[in-house]
Amino acid sequence: LPGRDVLGRVVTSIGGRVYPPRGARLDALWGAVADGQPDIHRTLAGCVIASRADGVLIVRREHAAVAGPTGVADGNVAWDSRYEISIADGGCAELTVDALGRAPAHKVREVALPRILALPADVRWALPGLFARGDLVAGPGFASNSRCFVRFAPRMPIAGAIFGGF
């Protein structure tokens, strides 16, 4: 795939969309990336696309586009058009999934795995957290709650299907 199309797929997946962005905004973003422009900082399709000083391009979910709290009473929930969350032994009426960034920083440090804490704060903000009565009880990796399973399952995966038609 051409680089522009790959960038469109990444933005579609991270943004929880079904269709990739098209048109002048994607063309302009790809032009800036392909030209190696420094200081890229744009929004597109529910994502923020920003370059770091070392030239790495970060694509993250736009905070304003992240879904709000969603109950997991039945044990299974799709959240933010990007995650599937299931809890063994059914759900729990007081549990909700919400953006990790809506929890106090000290609680995030208590429940998130070290590899998650190493992510840039803007990336970490939009990851799912499990809350009980408003208190963060489990974070990305769900290290403190082995009954919980979280899978990144965007509506449109970046790579698409592994096998073609037979």
PDB file of N, CA and C in Angstrom, residues 8-75:
ATOM      1  N   GLY A   8      -3.816   6.431   6.479  1.00  0.00           N
ATOM      2  CA  GLY A   8      -5.281   6.458   6.570  1.00  0.00           C
ATOM      3  C   GLY A   8      -5.820   5.279   7.359  1.00  0.00           C
ATOM      4  N   ARG A   9      -5.246   4.097   7.166  1.00  0.00           N
ATOM      5  CA  ARG A   9      -5.678   2.908   7.926  1.00  0.00           C
ATOM      6  C   ARG A   9      -5.351   3.026   9.409  1.00  0.00           C
ATOM      7  N   VAL A  10      -4.167   3.554   9.714  1.00  0.00           N
ATOM      8  CA  VAL A  10      -3.782   3.738  11.119  1.00  0.00           C
ATOM      9  C   VAL A  10      -4.751   4.701  11.796  1.00  0.00           C
ATOM     10  N   VAL A  11      -5.027   5.819  11.163  1.00  0.00           N
ATOM     11  CA  VAL A  11      -5.942   6.811  11.724  1.00  0.00           C
ATOM     12  C   VAL A  11      -7.344   6.206  11.880  1.00  0.00           C
ATOM     13  N   THR A  12      -7.787   5.434  10.916  1.00  0.00           N
ATOM     14  CA  THR A  12      -9.097   4.801  10.986  1.00  0.00           C
ATOM     15  C   THR A  12      -9.180   3.846  12.171  1.00  0.00           C
ATOM     16  N   SER A  13      -8.163   3.036  12.346  1.00  0.00           N
ATOM     17  CA  SER A  13      -8.148   2.061  13.435  1.00  0.00           C
ATOM     18  C   SER A  13      -8.087   2.727  14.801  1.00  0.00           C
ATOM     19  N   ILE A  14      -7.154   3.633  14.978  1.00  0.00           N
ATOM     20  CA  ILE A  14      -6.989   4.312  16.268  1.00  0.00           C
ATOM     21  C   ILE A  14      -8.203   5.189  16.574  1.00  0.00           C
ATOM     22  N   GLY A  15      -8.794   5.775  15.560  1.00  0.00           N
ATOM     23  CA  GLY A  15      -9.960   6.632  15.751  1.00  0.00           C
ATOM     24  C   GLY A  15     -11.272   5.881  15.920  1.00  0.00           C
ATOM     25  N   GLY A  16     -11.241   4.552  15.775  1.00  0.00           N
ATOM     26  CA  GLY A  16     -12.454   3.756  15.951  1.00  0.00           C
ATOM     27  C   GLY A  16     -13.461   3.926  14.838  1.00  0.00           C
ATOM     28  N   ARG A  17     -12.988   4.295  13.681  1.00  0.00           N
ATOM     29  CA  ARG A  17     -13.878   4.534  12.532  1.00  0.00           C
ATOM     30  C   ARG A  17     -14.003   3.275  11.674  1.00  0.00           C
ATOM     31  N   VAL A  18     -14.940   3.311  10.739  1.00  0.00           N
ATOM     32  CA  VAL A  18     -15.114   2.221   9.781  1.00  0.00           C
ATOM     33  C   VAL A  18     -14.443   2.571   8.461  1.00  0.00           C
ATOM     34  N   TYR A  19     -14.553   3.818   8.062  1.00  0.00           N
ATOM     35  CA  TYR A  19     -14.009   4.242   6.774  1.00  0.00           C
ATOM     36  C   TYR A  19     -12.842   5.193   6.991  1.00  0.00           C
ATOM     37  N   PRO A  20     -11.799   5.044   6.177  1.00  0.00           N
ATOM     38  CA  PRO A  20     -10.642   5.940   6.316  1.00  0.00           C
ATOM     39  C   PRO A  20     -10.978   7.355   5.864  1.00  0.00           C
ATOM     40  N   PRO A  21     -10.259   8.325   6.434  1.00  0.00           N
ATOM     41  CA  PRO A  21     -10.468   9.700   5.969  1.00  0.00           C
ATOM     42  C   PRO A  21      -9.999   9.825   4.529  1.00  0.00           C
ATOM     43  N   ARG A  22     -10.650  10.664   3.799  1.00  0.00           N
ATOM     44  CA  ARG A  22     -10.261  10.891   2.410  1.00  0.00           C
ATOM     45  C   ARG A  22     -10.153  12.390   2.186  1.00  0.00           C
ATOM     46  N   GLY A  23      -9.575  12.723   1.066  1.00  0.00           N
ATOM     47  CA  GLY A  23      -9.610  14.111   0.667  1.00  0.00           C
ATOM     48  C   GLY A  23      -8.408  14.926   1.078  1.00  0.00           C
ATOM     49  N   ALA A  24      -8.643  16.223   1.056  1.00  0.00           N
ATOM     50  CA  ALA A  24      -7.560  17.186   1.206  1.00  0.00           C
ATOM     51  C   ALA A  24      -6.854  17.101   2.555  1.00  0.00           C
ATOM     52  N   ARG A  25      -7.592  16.826   3.639  1.00  0.00           N
ATOM     53  CA  ARG A  25      -6.947  16.787   4.960  1.00  0.00           C
ATOM     54  C   ARG A  25      -5.971  15.615   5.071  1.00  0.00           C
ATOM     55  N   LEU A  26      -6.353  14.442   4.569  1.00  0.00           N
ATOM     56  CA  LEU A  26      -5.434  13.305   4.578  1.00  0.00           C
ATOM     57  C   LEU A  26      -4.262  13.564   3.636  1.00  0.00           C
ATOM     58  N   ASP A  27      -4.538  14.140   2.472  1.00  0.00           N
ATOM     59  CA  ASP A  27      -3.459  14.466   1.538  1.00  0.00           C
ATOM     60  C   ASP A  27      -2.457  15.436   2.164  1.00  0.00           C
ATOM     61  N   ALA A  28      -2.969  16.462   2.848  1.00  0.00           N
ATOM     62  CA  ALA A  28      -2.083  17.453   3.471  1.00  0.00           C
ATOM     63  C   ALA A  28      -1.256  16.828   4.589  1.00  0.00           C
ATOM     64  N   LEU A  29      -1.887  15.960   5.395  1.00  0.00           N
ATOM     65  CA  LEU A  29      -1.156  15.286   6.462  1.00  0.00           C
ATOM     66  C   LEU A  29      -0.083  14.381   5.883  1.00  0.00           C
ATOM     67  N   TRP A  30      -0.431  13.595   4.877  1.00  0.00           N
ATOM     68  CA  TRP A  30       0.556  12.711   4.266  1.00  0.00           C
ATOM     69  C   TRP A  30       1.692  13.521   3.637  1.00  0.00           C
ATOM     70  N   GLY A  31       1.375  14.627   3.003  1.00  0.00           N
ATOM     71  CA  GLY A  31       2.412  15.482   2.421  1.00  0.00           C
ATOM     72  C   GLY A  31       3.394  15.960   3.476  1.00  0.00           C
ATOM     73  N   ALA A  32       2.890  16.368   4.636  1.00  0.00           N
ATOM     74  CA  ALA A  32       3.761  16.830   5.725  1.00  0.00           C
ATOM     75  C   ALA A  32       4.643  15.696   6.237  1.00  0.00           C
ATOM     76  N   VAL A  33       4.060  14.510   6.378  1.00  0.00           N
ATOM     77  CA  VAL A  33       4.828  13.351   6.857  1.00  0.00           C
ATOM     78  C   VAL A  33       5.885  12.952   5.825  1.00  0.00           C
ATOM     79  N   ALA A  34       5.483  12.829   4.584  1.00  0.00           N
ATOM     80  CA  ALA A  34       6.397  12.400   3.521  1.00  0.00           C
ATOM     81  C   ALA A  34       7.540  13.396   3.311  1.00  0.00           C
ATOM     82  N   ASP A  35       7.261  14.673   3.528  1.00  0.00           N
ATOM     83  CA  ASP A  35       8.289  15.701   3.379  1.00  0.00           C
ATOM     84  C   ASP A  35       9.195  15.803   4.598  1.00  0.00           C
ATOM     85  N   GLY A  36       8.860  15.067   5.654  1.00  0.00           N
ATOM     86  CA  GLY A  36       9.665  15.100   6.870  1.00  0.00           C
ATOM     87  C   GLY A  36       9.547  16.401   7.632  1.00  0.00           C
ATOM     88  N   GLN A  37       8.400  17.052   7.511  1.00  0.00           N
ATOM     89  CA  GLN A  37       8.208  18.326   8.211  1.00  0.00           C
ATOM     90  C   GLN A  37       8.346  18.125   9.720  1.00  0.00           C
ATOM     91  N   PRO A  38       9.065  19.001  10.386  1.00  0.00           N
ATOM     92  CA  PRO A  38       9.127  18.931  11.845  1.00  0.00           C
ATOM     93  C   PRO A  38       7.855  19.537  12.450  1.00  0.00           C
ATOM     94  N   ASP A  39       7.607  19.224  13.671  1.00  0.00           N
ATOM     95  CA  ASP A  39       6.508  19.840  14.427  1.00  0.00           C
ATOM     96  C   ASP A  39       5.130  19.621  13.810  1.00  0.00           C
ATOM     97  N   ILE A  40       4.858  18.415  13.363  1.00  0.00           N
ATOM     98  CA  ILE A  40       3.512  18.089  12.882  1.00  0.00           C
ATOM     99  C   ILE A  40       2.607  17.968  14.107  1.00  0.00           C
ATOM    100  N   HIS A  41       1.456  18.612  14.063  1.00  0.00           N
ATOM    101  CA  HIS A  41       0.459  18.470  15.113  1.00  0.00           C
ATOM    102  C   HIS A  41      -0.900  18.765  14.495  1.00  0.00           C
ATOM    103  N   ARG A  42      -1.663  17.703  14.203  1.00  0.00           N
ATOM    104  CA  ARG A  42      -2.948  17.862  13.529  1.00  0.00           C
ATOM    105  C   ARG A  42      -3.964  16.906  14.121  1.00  0.00           C
ATOM    106  N   THR A  43      -5.225  17.183  13.877  1.00  0.00           N
ATOM    107  CA  THR A  43      -6.292  16.257  14.236  1.00  0.00           C
ATOM    108  C   THR A  43      -6.944  15.770  12.954  1.00  0.00           C
ATOM    109  N   LEU A  44      -7.372  14.513  13.001  1.00  0.00           N
ATOM    110  CA  LEU A  44      -8.034  13.922  11.838  1.00  0.00           C
ATOM    111  C   LEU A  44      -8.779  12.677  12.289  1.00  0.00           C
ATOM    112  N   ALA A  45     -10.066  12.620  12.004  1.00  0.00           N
ATOM    113  CA  ALA A  45     -10.882  11.425  12.224  1.00  0.00           C
ATOM    114  C   ALA A  45     -10.806  10.886  13.649  1.00  0.00           C
ATOM    115  N   GLY A  46     -10.876  11.767  14.633  1.00  0.00           N
ATOM    116  CA  GLY A  46     -10.859  11.341  16.021  1.00  0.00           C
ATOM    117  C   GLY A  46      -9.483  11.052  16.574  1.00  0.00           C
ATOM    118  N   CYS A  47      -8.443  11.458  15.852  1.00  0.00           N
ATOM    119  CA  CYS A  47      -7.064  11.220  16.278  1.00  0.00           C
ATOM    120  C   CYS A  47      -6.279  12.525  16.313  1.00  0.00           C
ATOM    121  N   VAL A  48      -5.228  12.507  17.125  1.00  0.00           N
ATOM    122  CA  VAL A  48      -4.215  13.553  17.098  1.00  0.00           C
ATOM    123  C   VAL A  48      -2.972  12.913  16.514  1.00  0.00           C
ATOM    124  N   ILE A  49      -2.411  13.537  15.507  1.00  0.00           N
ATOM    125  CA  ILE A  49      -1.192  13.046  14.859  1.00  0.00           C
ATOM    126  C   ILE A  49      -0.120  14.091  15.137  1.00  0.00           C
ATOM    127  N   ALA A  50       0.946  13.671  15.818  1.00  0.00           N
ATOM    128  CA  ALA A  50       1.988  14.617  16.219  1.00  0.00           C
ATOM    129  C   ALA A  50       3.359  13.979  16.077  1.00  0.00           C
ATOM    130  N   SER A  51       4.319  14.772  15.651  1.00  0.00           N
ATOM    131  CA  SER A  51       5.693  14.280  15.550  1.00  0.00           C
ATOM    132  C   SER A  51       6.445  14.633  16.819  1.00  0.00           C
ATOM    133  N   ARG A  52       7.338  13.735  17.207  1.00  0.00           N
ATOM    134  CA  ARG A  52       8.217  14.010  18.350  1.00  0.00           C
ATOM    135  C   ARG A  52       9.514  14.610  17.822  1.00  0.00           C
ATOM    136  N   ALA A  53      10.332  15.111  18.734  1.00  0.00           N
ATOM    137  CA  ALA A  53      11.604  15.730  18.363  1.00  0.00           C
ATOM    138  C   ALA A  53      12.519  14.752  17.641  1.00  0.00           C
ATOM    139  N   ASP A  54      12.395  13.446  17.954  1.00  0.00           N
ATOM    140  CA  ASP A  54      13.253  12.449  17.310  1.00  0.00           C
ATOM    141  C   ASP A  54      12.714  11.975  15.962  1.00  0.00           C
ATOM    142  N   GLY A  55      11.617  12.598  15.492  1.00  0.00           N
ATOM    143  CA  GLY A  55      11.067  12.268  14.187  1.00  0.00           C
ATOM    144  C   GLY A  55      10.007  11.184  14.200  1.00  0.00           C
ATOM    145  N   VAL A  56       9.755  10.570  15.340  1.00  0.00           N
ATOM    146  CA  VAL A  56       8.720   9.535  15.443  1.00  0.00           C
ATOM    147  C   VAL A  56       7.352  10.201  15.376  1.00  0.00           C
ATOM    148  N   LEU A  57       6.451   9.594  14.619  1.00  0.00           N
ATOM    149  CA  LEU A  57       5.096  10.102  14.483  1.00  0.00           C
ATOM    150  C   LEU A  57       4.194   9.328  15.444  1.00  0.00           C
ATOM    151  N   ILE A  58       3.476  10.040  16.301  1.00  0.00           N
ATOM    152  CA  ILE A  58       2.562   9.427  17.262  1.00  0.00           C
ATOM    153  C   ILE A  58       1.136   9.679  16.779  1.00  0.00           C
ATOM    154  N   VAL A  59       0.351   8.607  16.688  1.00  0.00           N
ATOM    155  CA  VAL A  59      -1.067   8.713  16.371  1.00  0.00           C
ATOM    156  C   VAL A  59      -1.805   8.211  17.608  1.00  0.00           C
ATOM    157  N   ARG A  60      -2.599   9.080  18.217  1.00  0.00           N
ATOM    158  CA  ARG A  60      -3.342   8.716  19.419  1.00  0.00           C
ATOM    159  C   ARG A  60      -4.786   9.157  19.291  1.00  0.00           C
ATOM    160  N   ARG A  61      -5.608   8.589  20.131  1.00  0.00           N
ATOM    161  CA  ARG A  61      -7.026   8.946  20.158  1.00  0.00           C
ATOM    162  C   ARG A  61      -7.169  10.375  20.668  1.00  0.00           C
ATOM    163  N   GLU A  62      -7.998  11.150  20.020  1.00  0.00           N
ATOM    164  CA  GLU A  62      -8.273  12.507  20.463  1.00  0.00           C
ATOM    165  C   GLU A  62      -9.118  12.442  21.733  1.00  0.00           C
ATOM    166  N   HIS A  63      -8.697  13.128  22.781  1.00  0.00           N
ATOM    167  CA  HIS A  63      -9.384  13.032  24.073  1.00  0.00           C
ATOM    168  C   HIS A  63     -10.866  13.366  23.973  1.00  0.00           C
ATOM    169  N   ALA A  64     -11.200  14.380  23.214  1.00  0.00           N
ATOM    170  CA  ALA A  64     -12.602  14.788  23.083  1.00  0.00           C
ATOM    171  C   ALA A  64     -13.457  13.728  22.390  1.00  0.00           C
ATOM    172  N   ALA A  65     -12.840  12.816  21.663  1.00  0.00           N
ATOM    173  CA  ALA A  65     -13.580  11.796  20.927  1.00  0.00           C
ATOM    174  C   ALA A  65     -13.763  10.495  21.709  1.00  0.00           C
ATOM    175  N   VAL A  66     -13.101  10.368  22.857  1.00  0.00           N
ATOM    176  CA  VAL A  66     -13.169   9.135  23.647  1.00  0.00           C
ATOM    177  C   VAL A  66     -14.560   8.988  24.248  1.00  0.00           C
ATOM    178  N   ALA A  67     -15.068   7.759  24.237  1.00  0.00           N
ATOM    179  CA  ALA A  67     -16.389   7.474  24.807  1.00  0.00           C
ATOM    180  C   ALA A  67     -16.402   7.743  26.303  1.00  0.00           C
ATOM    181  N   GLY A  68     -17.562   7.986  26.820  1.00  0.00           N
ATOM    182  CA  GLY A  68     -17.735   8.185  28.255  1.00  0.00           C
ATOM    183  C   GLY A  68     -17.881   6.862  28.980  1.00  0.00           C
ATOM    184  N   PRO A  69     -18.227   6.923  30.263  1.00  0.00           N
ATOM    185  CA  PRO A  69     -18.361   5.714  31.062  1.00  0.00           C
ATOM    186  C   PRO A  69     -19.444   4.786  30.506  1.00  0.00           C
ATOM    187  N   THR A  70     -19.150   3.497  30.504  1.00  0.00           N
ATOM    188  CA  THR A  70     -20.078   2.495  30.004  1.00  0.00           C
ATOM    189  C   THR A  70     -20.142   1.355  31.011  1.00  0.00           C
ATOM    190  N   GLY A  71     -21.333   0.992  31.437  1.00  0.00           N
ATOM    191  CA  GLY A  71     -21.505  -0.091  32.401  1.00  0.00           C
ATOM    192  C   GLY A  71     -21.160  -1.446  31.809  1.00  0.00           C
ATOM    193  N   VAL A  72     -20.687  -2.342  32.651  1.00  0.00           N
ATOM    194  CA  VAL A  72     -20.352  -3.714  32.215  1.00  0.00           C
ATOM    195  C   VAL A  72     -21.148  -4.725  33.025  1.00  0.00           C
ATOM    196  N   ALA A  73     -22.394  -4.387  33.337  1.00  0.00           N
ATOM    197  CA  ALA A  73     -23.234  -5.224  34.189  1.00  0.00           C
ATOM    198  C   ALA A  73     -23.402  -6.648  33.655  1.00  0.00           C
ATOM    199  N   ASP A  74     -23.461  -6.824  32.346  1.00  0.00           N
ATOM    200  CA  ASP A  74     -23.657  -8.169  31.816  1.00  0.00           C
ATOM    201  C   ASP A  74     -22.347  -8.920  31.594  1.00  0.00           C
ATOM    202  N   GLY A  75     -21.224  -8.298  31.903  1.00  0.00           N
ATOM    203  CA  GLY A  75     -19.926  -8.962  31.785  1.00  0.00           C
ATOM    204  C   GLY A  75     -19.205  -8.716  30.481  1.00  0.00           C
TER     205      GLY A  75
END
